[in-house]
Amino acid sequence: MPSIFNSLNTASRAVSANRLGIDVSSHNIANVNTPGYSRQRVNITTSHPMDTIYGAIGTGVDIGGVNRIRNSLLDVQFRNTNHNFGRSSVMEQMFYQVETIIQEPSDNSIGSLMDDFFNAFSELGGSPEDMNLRNVLIQKTGNLSQAFQTKSGRLREIQSSLRRDAESSIRQVNQISRQISELNRQIAVSEDQFSSANDLRDQRDNLLDQLSEFVQIQSMEDSNGQITVTMNGQMLVSQTQFRELGIESEGNGNQLSVFVKGSQNQRLDVQTGKLSGIIEMHNTEIASVLDRLDTLAKSFIDEVNQIHRAGKGLPTGSPPVANTGLNFFTGSDASTIEISSTIRNNTANIAASNDGSVGNGEAAFAISNLRSQRLLNARSETFADYYNFTVTDLGTGVQLAGTDRQNQELLRDQITNQRESESGVSLDEEMTNLIKYQRSLEAAARVIGIVDDILETVINL
């Protein structure tokens, strides 16, 4: 037969369970704005009943622990989307910066300034002795050369900035990997002595979310609660150990590559994530624009110089002599193209004539006609065609990166909302739980009071 003390024990269990419920709800409320926090719930179950001659008599409740409300499937989906978002967002940002530098269409674009250059030579061909037209040509040439140099320089500055971004990203990846390995240690120690280390697990999951923005990762948990994190099959974190990544330049600094630090410094193919976007913009996209600008500038220099060397300037001196065999441009690419100082300092040296006779502007017309000749890409494209393809290709890159970023952001936000609905803290729900736990605790305390009164009565009999 159950004694009066069974009722006391049952009520005491209820007090403990509801007091813990209040503590957990209070903890949830305190962390309502904590990034990555998962709401917690007390796992309360019916305790094993007591067998009596009257049947099984309940003994109250057992506390099965404090559970973390977390959906691991949504975590995987979020991280798979997050690395795609990281890549597309950085590429959209960088493409936009490159597009801003190219400035198409505008009066200061290379396309417009090439037209101004050819128009100036065409006008000079009609009046080759006009010194004002020669001065205008010098000005237009200076504008074009400056545009090539400025845009090339700014693109190289973006490349340098991307290298710094890559180095910063590598440092952050290494720091996060180190923190995850330390949390692995703390979780294993804590869960060996107590129940699930919910708050430590939240911190680790939050770090995994952050890491997934930089690189694509996979994680697996072992029986000790520790996780192994891999990237393209390469281990980043294993229990309490982690491996650092490094980055280095190859090909005269034009190519960045990631490697796993160690005795062999094994190369790592970074396929997606923010780090991947940075490397692709540095190694491929911006390098391609620079290469096309250099090819355009070199062809421009070579073709104009070839005609100009064969032409003749205005006769000067006594007796008058027309200079010939002079290059109009110096330099070899977009960063070095410049009008020859011999031409700039004496506009009479501009070879507008092909024979030196008065009124002959055939050389100037020949240079002007270069605009319609197919001289690039195996002589299939004009200067304008070649440049416009560069601009169009860049615009396509901007559009695709922007669309991809929007799609990935939308998907990421949807998954975030799903995670928040499952794991996030609802203040209304927590207040309801607090009232429920309070009422239950008060009732259990009332039972203890009644039992105490009964015991006092029995003792005084």
Short mmCIF file of C-alpha atoms in Angstrom, two decimals:
data_model
loop_
_atom_site.label_atom_id
_atom_site.label_comp_id
_atom_site.label_asym_id
_atom_site.label_seq_id
_atom_site.Cartn_x
_atom_site.Cartn_y
_atom_site.Cartn_z
CA MET A 1 0.00 0.00 0.00
CA PRO A 2 1.45 3.39 -0.95
CA SER A 3 2.29 5.61 1.95
CA ILE A 4 1.67 9.31 2.41
CA PHE A 5 5.30 9.81 1.49
CA ASN A 6 4.54 8.63 -2.04
CA SER A 7 2.33 11.67 -2.49
CA LEU A 8 5.09 13.85 -1.08
CA ASN A 9 7.62 12.37 -3.49
CA THR A 10 5.26 12.76 -6.45
CA ALA A 11 4.64 16.41 -5.64
CA SER A 12 8.37 17.01 -5.13
CA ARG A 13 9.08 15.58 -8.59
CA ALA A 14 6.45 17.89 -10.04
CA VAL A 15 8.02 20.91 -8.35
CA SER A 16 11.45 20.03 -9.76
CA ALA A 17 10.10 19.44 -13.27
CA ASN A 18 8.10 22.67 -13.40
CA ARG A 19 10.90 24.70 -11.85
CA LEU A 20 13.21 23.39 -14.59
CA GLY A 21 10.55 24.27 -17.16
CA ILE A 22 10.53 27.85 -15.86
CA ASP A 23 14.34 27.96 -16.04
CA VAL A 24 14.34 26.72 -19.65
CA SER A 25 11.61 29.15 -20.75
CA SER A 26 13.52 31.97 -19.07
CA HIS A 27 16.65 30.88 -20.97
CA ASN A 28 14.70 30.85 -24.25
CA ILE A 29 13.34 34.34 -23.63
CA ALA A 30 16.80 35.66 -22.77
CA ASN A 31 18.15 34.33 -26.10
CA VAL A 32 15.27 35.38 -28.34
CA ASN A 33 17.64 37.68 -30.29
CA THR A 34 20.75 35.49 -30.11
CA PRO A 35 21.91 34.51 -33.64
CA GLY A 36 21.83 30.75 -34.17
CA TYR A 37 20.05 29.98 -30.90
CA SER A 38 17.72 26.97 -30.92
CA ARG A 39 14.82 26.98 -28.50
CA GLN A 40 14.92 24.32 -25.80
CA ARG A 41 12.26 22.17 -24.21
CA VAL A 42 12.19 20.09 -21.04
CA ASN A 43 11.62 16.43 -21.82
CA ILE A 44 9.08 15.40 -19.15
CA THR A 45 7.79 11.84 -19.09
CA THR A 46 5.59 9.81 -16.76
CA SER A 47 7.69 8.04 -14.15
CA HIS A 48 7.51 4.28 -13.58
CA PRO A 49 4.41 3.43 -11.52
CA MET A 50 4.41 1.65 -8.19
CA ASP A 51 2.81 -1.79 -8.12
CA THR A 52 0.33 -2.21 -5.27
CA ILE A 53 -2.50 -4.53 -4.36
CA TYR A 54 -4.78 -1.90 -5.84
CA GLY A 55 -2.91 -1.85 -9.13
CA ALA A 56 -0.19 0.36 -10.53
CA ILE A 57 -0.11 3.71 -8.73
CA GLY A 58 1.55 6.64 -10.49
CA THR A 59 4.66 8.19 -9.02
CA GLY A 60 4.67 11.46 -10.94
CA VAL A 61 7.14 12.55 -13.59
CA ASP A 62 10.72 11.99 -14.67
CA ILE A 63 12.94 14.65 -16.25
CA GLY A 64 14.45 13.15 -19.38
CA GLY A 65 16.68 16.13 -20.02
CA VAL A 66 16.52 19.41 -21.91
CA ASN A 67 16.16 18.95 -25.66
CA ARG A 68 17.28 21.33 -28.39
CA ILE A 69 14.67 21.85 -31.13
CA ARG A 70 16.71 21.53 -34.31
CA ASN A 71 16.07 20.08 -37.79
CA SER A 72 19.33 18.70 -39.17
CA LEU A 73 17.85 18.33 -42.67
CA LEU A 74 17.10 22.05 -42.81
CA ASP A 75 20.64 22.74 -41.60
CA VAL A 76 22.05 20.78 -44.55
CA GLN A 77 19.71 22.53 -46.99
CA PHE A 78 20.65 25.94 -45.62
CA ARG A 79 24.38 25.30 -45.91
CA ASN A 80 24.06 23.93 -49.43
CA THR A 81 22.23 27.10 -50.41
CA ASN A 82 24.49 29.38 -48.39
CA HIS A 83 27.67 28.50 -50.29
CA ASN A 84 25.88 29.14 -53.60
CA PHE A 85 24.68 32.48 -52.26
CA GLY A 86 28.19 33.37 -51.08
CA ARG A 87 29.61 32.73 -54.53
CA SER A 88 26.90 34.53 -56.51
CA SER A 89 26.81 37.58 -54.22
CA VAL A 90 30.55 38.25 -54.44
CA MET A 91 30.52 37.71 -58.22
CA GLU A 92 27.60 40.10 -58.68
CA GLN A 93 29.37 42.73 -56.61
CA MET A 94 32.65 42.35 -58.52
CA PHE A 95 30.98 42.25 -61.95
CA TYR A 96 29.19 45.49 -61.06
CA GLN A 97 32.48 47.15 -60.12
CA VAL A 98 34.07 46.06 -63.40
CA GLU A 99 31.05 47.30 -65.35
CA THR A 100 31.33 50.66 -63.57
CA ILE A 101 34.98 50.93 -64.62
CA ILE A 102 34.28 50.11 -68.27
CA GLN A 103 31.54 52.81 -68.29
CA GLU A 104 29.56 51.63 -71.29
CA PRO A 105 27.79 53.40 -72.76
CA SER A 106 29.23 56.83 -71.95
CA ASP A 107 31.28 59.63 -73.50
CA ASN A 108 34.31 58.48 -71.49
CA SER A 109 34.15 54.86 -72.61
CA ILE A 110 36.87 53.35 -74.77
CA GLY A 111 34.31 52.71 -77.51
CA SER A 112 33.33 56.40 -77.69
CA LEU A 113 36.93 57.58 -77.45
CA MET A 114 38.01 55.27 -80.28
CA ASP A 115 35.31 56.86 -82.43
CA ASP A 116 36.60 60.32 -81.46
CA PHE A 117 40.14 59.24 -82.40
CA PHE A 118 39.14 57.95 -85.84
CA ASN A 119 36.92 60.99 -86.47
CA ALA A 120 39.83 63.29 -85.63
CA PHE A 121 42.07 61.50 -88.16
CA SER A 122 39.28 61.66 -90.76
CA GLU A 123 38.92 65.42 -90.29
CA LEU A 124 42.67 65.85 -90.44
CA GLY A 125 42.73 63.90 -93.71
CA GLY A 126 40.50 66.58 -95.25
CA SER A 127 42.75 69.45 -94.06
CA PRO A 128 46.18 67.95 -93.29
CA GLU A 129 47.88 71.36 -92.87
CA ASP A 130 45.35 72.59 -90.27
CA MET A 131 47.31 72.89 -87.02
CA ASN A 132 44.12 73.20 -84.96
CA LEU A 133 42.95 69.81 -86.23
CA ARG A 134 46.35 68.37 -85.37
CA ASN A 135 46.03 69.70 -81.83
CA VAL A 136 42.53 68.23 -81.58
CA LEU A 137 43.94 64.86 -82.66
CA ILE A 138 46.60 65.05 -79.95
CA GLN A 139 43.88 65.75 -77.39
CA LYS A 140 41.64 62.91 -78.58
CA THR A 141 44.58 60.51 -78.63
CA GLY A 142 45.52 61.52 -75.09
CA ASN A 143 41.95 60.91 -73.95
CA LEU A 144 41.94 57.43 -75.49
CA SER A 145 45.35 56.49 -74.10
CA GLN A 146 44.38 57.74 -70.66
CA ALA A 147 41.17 55.71 -70.77
CA PHE A 148 43.08 52.53 -71.61
CA GLN A 149 45.61 53.17 -68.84
CA THR A 150 43.04 54.17 -66.22
CA LYS A 151 40.71 51.25 -66.83
CA SER A 152 43.59 48.78 -66.92
CA GLY A 153 44.98 50.22 -63.69
CA ARG A 154 41.66 50.12 -61.89
CA LEU A 155 41.01 46.55 -62.99
CA ARG A 156 44.40 45.55 -61.60
CA GLU A 157 43.51 47.34 -58.37
CA ILE A 158 40.37 45.19 -58.14
CA GLN A 159 42.52 42.11 -58.68
CA SER A 160 44.77 43.21 -55.83
CA SER A 161 41.71 43.84 -53.67
CA LEU A 162 40.39 40.37 -54.51
CA ARG A 163 43.68 38.83 -53.48
CA ARG A 164 43.38 40.56 -50.11
CA ASP A 165 39.77 39.36 -49.86
CA ALA A 166 40.90 35.80 -50.61
CA GLU A 167 43.57 35.99 -47.92
CA SER A 168 41.03 37.38 -45.45
CA SER A 169 38.56 34.61 -46.33
CA ILE A 170 41.24 31.97 -45.79
CA ARG A 171 42.02 33.45 -42.37
CA GLN A 172 38.33 33.35 -41.44
CA VAL A 173 37.96 29.75 -42.64
CA ASN A 174 40.98 28.75 -40.54
CA GLN A 175 39.67 30.61 -37.51
CA ILE A 176 36.23 28.99 -37.79
CA SER A 177 37.81 25.54 -38.21
CA ARG A 178 39.87 26.13 -35.08
CA GLN A 179 36.78 27.20 -33.12
CA ILE A 180 34.81 24.16 -34.28
CA SER A 181 37.59 21.82 -33.16
CA GLU A 182 37.64 23.50 -29.73
CA LEU A 183 33.84 23.21 -29.45
CA ASN A 184 34.16 19.53 -30.36
CA ARG A 185 36.40 19.10 -27.33
CA GLN A 186 34.09 21.04 -25.02
CA ILE A 187 30.99 19.17 -26.19
CA ALA A 188 32.62 15.76 -25.73
CA VAL A 189 33.69 16.66 -22.19
CA SER A 190 30.32 18.18 -21.28
CA GLU A 191 28.20 15.36 -22.66
CA ASP A 192 30.41 12.74 -21.06
CA GLN A 193 29.47 14.19 -17.67
CA PHE A 194 26.02 15.61 -18.30
CA SER A 195 23.30 15.54 -20.93
CA SER A 196 23.33 17.26 -24.32
CA ALA A 197 25.39 20.46 -24.42
CA ASN A 198 22.69 22.44 -26.20
CA ASP A 199 24.25 25.90 -26.12
CA LEU A 200 27.65 24.61 -27.25
CA ARG A 201 25.98 22.73 -30.10
CA ASP A 202 24.21 25.94 -31.13
CA GLN A 203 27.54 27.73 -31.24
CA ARG A 204 29.02 24.97 -33.38
CA ASP A 205 26.06 24.92 -35.77
CA ASN A 206 26.30 28.69 -36.09
CA LEU A 207 29.98 28.36 -37.01
CA LEU A 208 29.11 25.71 -39.60
CA ASP A 209 26.59 28.15 -41.10
CA GLN A 210 29.29 30.83 -41.28
CA LEU A 211 31.81 28.42 -42.77
CA SER A 212 29.34 27.31 -45.46
CA GLU A 213 29.25 30.84 -46.88
CA PHE A 214 32.95 30.64 -47.72
CA VAL A 215 33.26 27.04 -48.94
CA GLN A 216 31.09 24.01 -49.59
CA ILE A 217 31.28 21.68 -46.60
CA GLN A 218 29.97 18.35 -45.40
CA SER A 219 29.77 17.39 -41.73
CA MET A 220 29.25 14.12 -39.89
CA GLU A 221 28.77 13.56 -36.16
CA ASP A 222 30.27 10.63 -34.27
CA SER A 223 29.03 8.83 -31.16
CA ASN A 224 30.89 11.26 -28.90
CA GLY A 225 29.01 14.26 -30.28
CA GLN A 226 32.07 15.49 -32.20
CA ILE A 227 31.84 16.32 -35.89
CA THR A 228 34.14 15.86 -38.85
CA VAL A 229 34.05 18.65 -41.45
CA THR A 230 35.26 18.00 -44.99
CA MET A 231 35.64 20.14 -48.10
CA ASN A 232 35.80 18.38 -51.47
CA GLY A 233 36.82 15.24 -49.63
CA GLN A 234 39.62 17.00 -47.75
CA MET A 235 39.36 17.04 -43.97
CA LEU A 236 39.16 20.47 -42.35
CA VAL A 237 38.12 19.40 -38.84
CA SER A 238 38.28 15.96 -37.24
CA GLN A 239 37.29 15.80 -33.58
CA THR A 240 39.73 18.17 -31.82
CA GLN A 241 42.10 18.50 -34.79
CA PHE A 242 41.88 20.95 -37.69
CA ARG A 243 43.86 21.66 -40.84
CA GLU A 244 44.66 25.14 -42.07
CA LEU A 245 44.24 26.35 -45.64
CA GLY A 246 46.67 28.63 -47.43
CA ILE A 247 46.62 30.68 -50.62
CA GLU A 248 49.40 31.51 -53.03
CA SER A 249 49.95 33.20 -56.38
CA GLU A 250 51.03 31.42 -59.53
CA GLY A 251 51.76 32.58 -63.06
CA ASN A 252 53.40 35.94 -62.24
CA GLY A 253 50.77 36.58 -59.59
CA ASN A 254 47.87 36.34 -62.04
CA GLN A 255 46.45 33.09 -60.65
CA LEU A 256 45.42 32.35 -57.07
CA SER A 257 45.29 28.79 -55.77
CA VAL A 258 44.21 27.31 -52.43
CA PHE A 259 46.09 24.53 -50.73
CA VAL A 260 45.92 22.49 -47.54
CA LYS A 261 48.89 23.33 -45.36
CA GLY A 262 51.13 20.40 -44.62
CA SER A 263 54.15 18.54 -45.85
CA GLN A 264 52.85 18.41 -49.42
CA ASN A 265 50.73 21.59 -49.52
CA GLN A 266 48.07 19.74 -51.49
CA ARG A 267 46.10 21.90 -53.93
CA LEU A 268 42.38 22.23 -53.26
CA ASP A 269 39.78 22.81 -55.96
CA VAL A 270 37.39 25.39 -54.49
CA GLN A 271 34.24 24.91 -56.55
CA THR A 272 31.68 27.10 -54.82
CA GLY A 273 31.23 29.49 -51.93
CA LYS A 274 32.44 33.05 -51.44
CA LEU A 275 36.08 31.99 -51.74
CA SER A 276 35.33 30.34 -55.07
CA GLY A 277 33.66 33.50 -56.38
CA ILE A 278 36.63 35.63 -55.33
CA ILE A 279 39.12 33.31 -57.02
CA GLU A 280 37.08 33.02 -60.24
CA MET A 281 36.70 36.79 -60.51
CA HIS A 282 40.45 37.23 -59.92
CA ASN A 283 41.74 34.36 -62.06
CA THR A 284 39.20 34.27 -64.88
CA GLU A 285 36.72 37.11 -65.27
CA ILE A 286 38.85 40.18 -64.56
CA ALA A 287 41.91 38.52 -66.10
CA SER A 288 39.85 37.98 -69.27
CA VAL A 289 38.77 41.64 -69.44
CA LEU A 290 42.37 42.76 -68.90
CA ASP A 291 43.61 40.38 -71.57
CA ARG A 292 41.06 41.63 -74.09
CA LEU A 293 41.89 45.27 -73.32
CA ASP A 294 45.60 44.49 -73.77
CA THR A 295 44.92 42.68 -77.05
CA LEU A 296 42.80 45.59 -78.28
CA ALA A 297 45.40 48.18 -77.28
CA LYS A 298 48.30 46.22 -78.82
CA SER A 299 46.49 45.75 -82.11
CA PHE A 300 45.52 49.43 -82.07
CA ILE A 301 49.14 50.44 -81.49
CA ASP A 302 50.54 48.12 -84.16
CA GLU A 303 48.03 48.95 -86.90
CA VAL A 304 48.18 52.73 -86.41
CA ASN A 305 51.98 52.72 -86.17
CA GLN A 306 52.33 50.63 -89.33
CA ILE A 307 50.44 53.19 -91.41
CA HIS A 308 51.97 56.16 -89.61
CA ARG A 309 55.55 55.00 -90.20
CA ALA A 310 54.88 54.83 -93.92
CA GLY A 311 53.38 58.33 -93.99
CA LYS A 312 54.96 61.75 -93.88
CA GLY A 313 54.49 64.73 -91.60
CA LEU A 314 54.39 68.42 -92.56
CA PRO A 315 57.61 69.66 -94.14
CA THR A 316 59.57 71.87 -91.73
CA GLY A 317 62.97 73.51 -91.65
CA SER A 318 65.03 75.07 -94.44
CA PRO A 319 64.88 73.51 -96.85
CA PRO A 320 61.54 71.99 -95.74
CA VAL A 321 61.79 68.28 -94.91
CA ALA A 322 58.90 65.99 -93.90
CA ASN A 323 59.65 63.51 -91.14
CA THR A 324 58.78 59.89 -91.87
CA GLY A 325 59.20 56.48 -90.23
CA LEU A 326 57.86 57.69 -86.88
CA ASN A 327 55.64 55.65 -84.60
CA PHE A 328 52.46 57.40 -83.52
CA PHE A 329 52.11 55.33 -80.32
CA THR A 330 54.52 53.94 -77.78
CA GLY A 331 53.77 51.05 -75.44
CA SER A 332 52.59 47.50 -75.95
CA ASP A 333 49.32 47.06 -74.01
CA ALA A 334 46.47 48.88 -72.31
CA SER A 335 48.60 49.91 -69.33
CA THR A 336 51.41 51.44 -71.44
CA ILE A 337 49.73 52.82 -74.57
CA GLU A 338 50.66 56.47 -75.05
CA ILE A 339 51.17 58.96 -77.85
CA SER A 340 54.81 59.29 -78.84
CA SER A 341 56.55 62.27 -77.27
CA THR A 342 57.96 63.08 -80.73
CA ILE A 343 54.40 63.50 -81.99
CA ARG A 344 53.04 65.18 -78.87
CA ASN A 345 55.82 67.79 -78.77
CA ASN A 346 55.59 68.63 -82.47
CA THR A 347 52.25 68.11 -84.17
CA ALA A 348 53.92 68.65 -87.56
CA ASN A 349 55.29 65.13 -87.14
CA ILE A 350 51.80 63.64 -87.45
CA ALA A 351 52.05 61.73 -90.72
CA ALA A 352 48.79 62.68 -92.42
CA SER A 353 50.22 62.43 -95.96
CA ASN A 354 51.45 59.38 -97.80
CA ASP A 355 53.76 61.33 -100.14
CA GLY A 356 54.39 64.67 -98.44
CA SER A 357 52.57 66.72 -101.07
CA VAL A 358 50.44 69.72 -100.10
CA GLY A 359 46.85 68.79 -99.30
CA ASN A 360 47.52 65.05 -99.25
CA GLY A 361 45.80 63.41 -96.29
CA GLU A 362 45.78 59.80 -97.48
CA ALA A 363 47.71 58.46 -94.49
CA ALA A 364 45.25 60.12 -92.11
CA PHE A 365 42.34 58.66 -94.06
CA ALA A 366 44.01 55.23 -94.00
CA ILE A 367 44.27 55.37 -90.21
CA SER A 368 40.66 56.56 -89.97
CA ASN A 369 39.57 53.65 -92.16
CA LEU A 370 41.06 51.18 -89.69
CA ARG A 371 37.82 51.43 -87.76
CA SER A 372 35.96 49.39 -90.39
CA GLN A 373 38.67 46.79 -91.05
CA ARG A 374 38.52 43.30 -89.54
CA LEU A 375 41.86 43.10 -87.78
CA LEU A 376 41.16 41.14 -84.60
CA ASN A 377 40.23 37.58 -83.68
CA ALA A 378 41.75 35.98 -86.80
CA ARG A 379 40.72 39.05 -88.77
CA SER A 380 37.03 38.45 -88.14
CA GLU A 381 36.28 41.49 -85.98
CA THR A 382 36.81 45.23 -86.13
CA PHE A 383 38.12 47.18 -83.16
CA ALA A 384 34.53 48.08 -82.27
CA ASP A 385 33.31 44.48 -82.70
CA TYR A 386 36.04 43.15 -80.46
CA TYR A 387 35.47 45.77 -77.80
CA ASN A 388 31.67 45.50 -77.93
CA PHE A 389 31.89 41.73 -77.43
CA THR A 390 33.92 42.42 -74.28
CA VAL A 391 31.26 44.83 -73.05
CA THR A 392 28.38 42.49 -73.96
CA ASP A 393 30.07 39.53 -72.31
CA LEU A 394 30.59 41.62 -69.19
CA GLY A 395 26.95 42.72 -69.18
CA THR A 396 25.85 39.10 -69.48
CA GLY A 397 28.04 38.21 -66.52
CA VAL A 398 26.49 40.98 -64.43
CA GLN A 399 22.97 39.86 -65.33
CA LEU A 400 23.58 36.16 -64.71
CA ALA A 401 25.34 36.80 -61.40
CA GLY A 402 22.54 39.11 -60.27
CA THR A 403 19.83 36.62 -61.20
CA ASP A 404 21.68 33.77 -59.51
CA ARG A 405 22.21 35.84 -56.38
CA GLN A 406 18.52 36.74 -56.21
CA ASN A 407 17.46 33.12 -56.67
CA GLN A 408 19.89 31.82 -54.06
CA GLU A 409 18.96 34.58 -51.63
CA LEU A 410 15.26 33.79 -52.04
CA LEU A 411 15.88 30.08 -51.45
CA ARG A 412 18.13 30.80 -48.49
CA ASP A 413 15.53 33.12 -46.94
CA GLN A 414 12.83 30.46 -47.36
CA ILE A 415 14.94 27.86 -45.59
CA THR A 416 15.88 30.40 -42.91
CA ASN A 417 12.19 31.07 -42.27
CA GLN A 418 11.54 27.33 -42.03
CA ARG A 419 14.36 26.92 -39.54
CA GLU A 420 13.14 29.90 -37.56
CA SER A 421 9.61 28.51 -37.40
CA GLU A 422 10.96 25.25 -35.96
CA SER A 423 13.91 26.38 -33.88
CA GLY A 424 13.22 30.03 -33.19
CA VAL A 425 11.87 31.38 -29.92
CA SER A 426 8.26 32.57 -29.81
CA LEU A 427 7.73 34.97 -26.94
CA ASP A 428 3.98 34.28 -26.92
CA GLU A 429 4.62 30.54 -26.63
CA GLU A 430 7.19 31.02 -23.89
CA MET A 431 4.87 33.25 -21.87
CA THR A 432 2.15 30.61 -22.20
CA ASN A 433 4.61 27.96 -21.01
CA LEU A 434 5.68 30.11 -18.08
CA ILE A 435 2.10 30.47 -16.91
CA LYS A 436 1.56 26.71 -17.35
CA TYR A 437 4.70 25.87 -15.37
CA GLN A 438 3.82 28.45 -12.71
CA ARG A 439 0.32 27.04 -12.21
CA SER A 440 1.63 23.47 -12.12
CA LEU A 441 4.34 24.39 -9.63
CA GLU A 442 1.83 26.20 -7.43
CA ALA A 443 -0.46 23.16 -7.51
CA ALA A 444 2.41 20.80 -6.68
CA ALA A 445 3.46 23.08 -3.83
CA ARG A 446 -0.13 23.03 -2.60
CA VAL A 447 -0.01 19.21 -2.59
CA ILE A 448 3.16 19.34 -0.49
CA GLY A 449 1.41 21.69 1.89
CA ILE A 450 -1.56 19.36 2.23
CA VAL A 451 0.72 16.36 2.80
CA ASP A 452 2.58 18.35 5.44
CA ASP A 453 -0.72 19.12 7.19
CA ILE A 454 -1.67 15.45 7.09
CA LEU A 455 1.70 14.41 8.51
CA GLU A 456 1.36 16.95 11.30
CA THR A 457 -2.09 15.63 12.11
CA VAL A 458 -0.83 12.04 12.13
CA ILE A 459 2.12 12.92 14.35
CA ASN A 460 -0.13 14.67 16.83
CA LEU A 461 -2.54 11.76 17.15
#
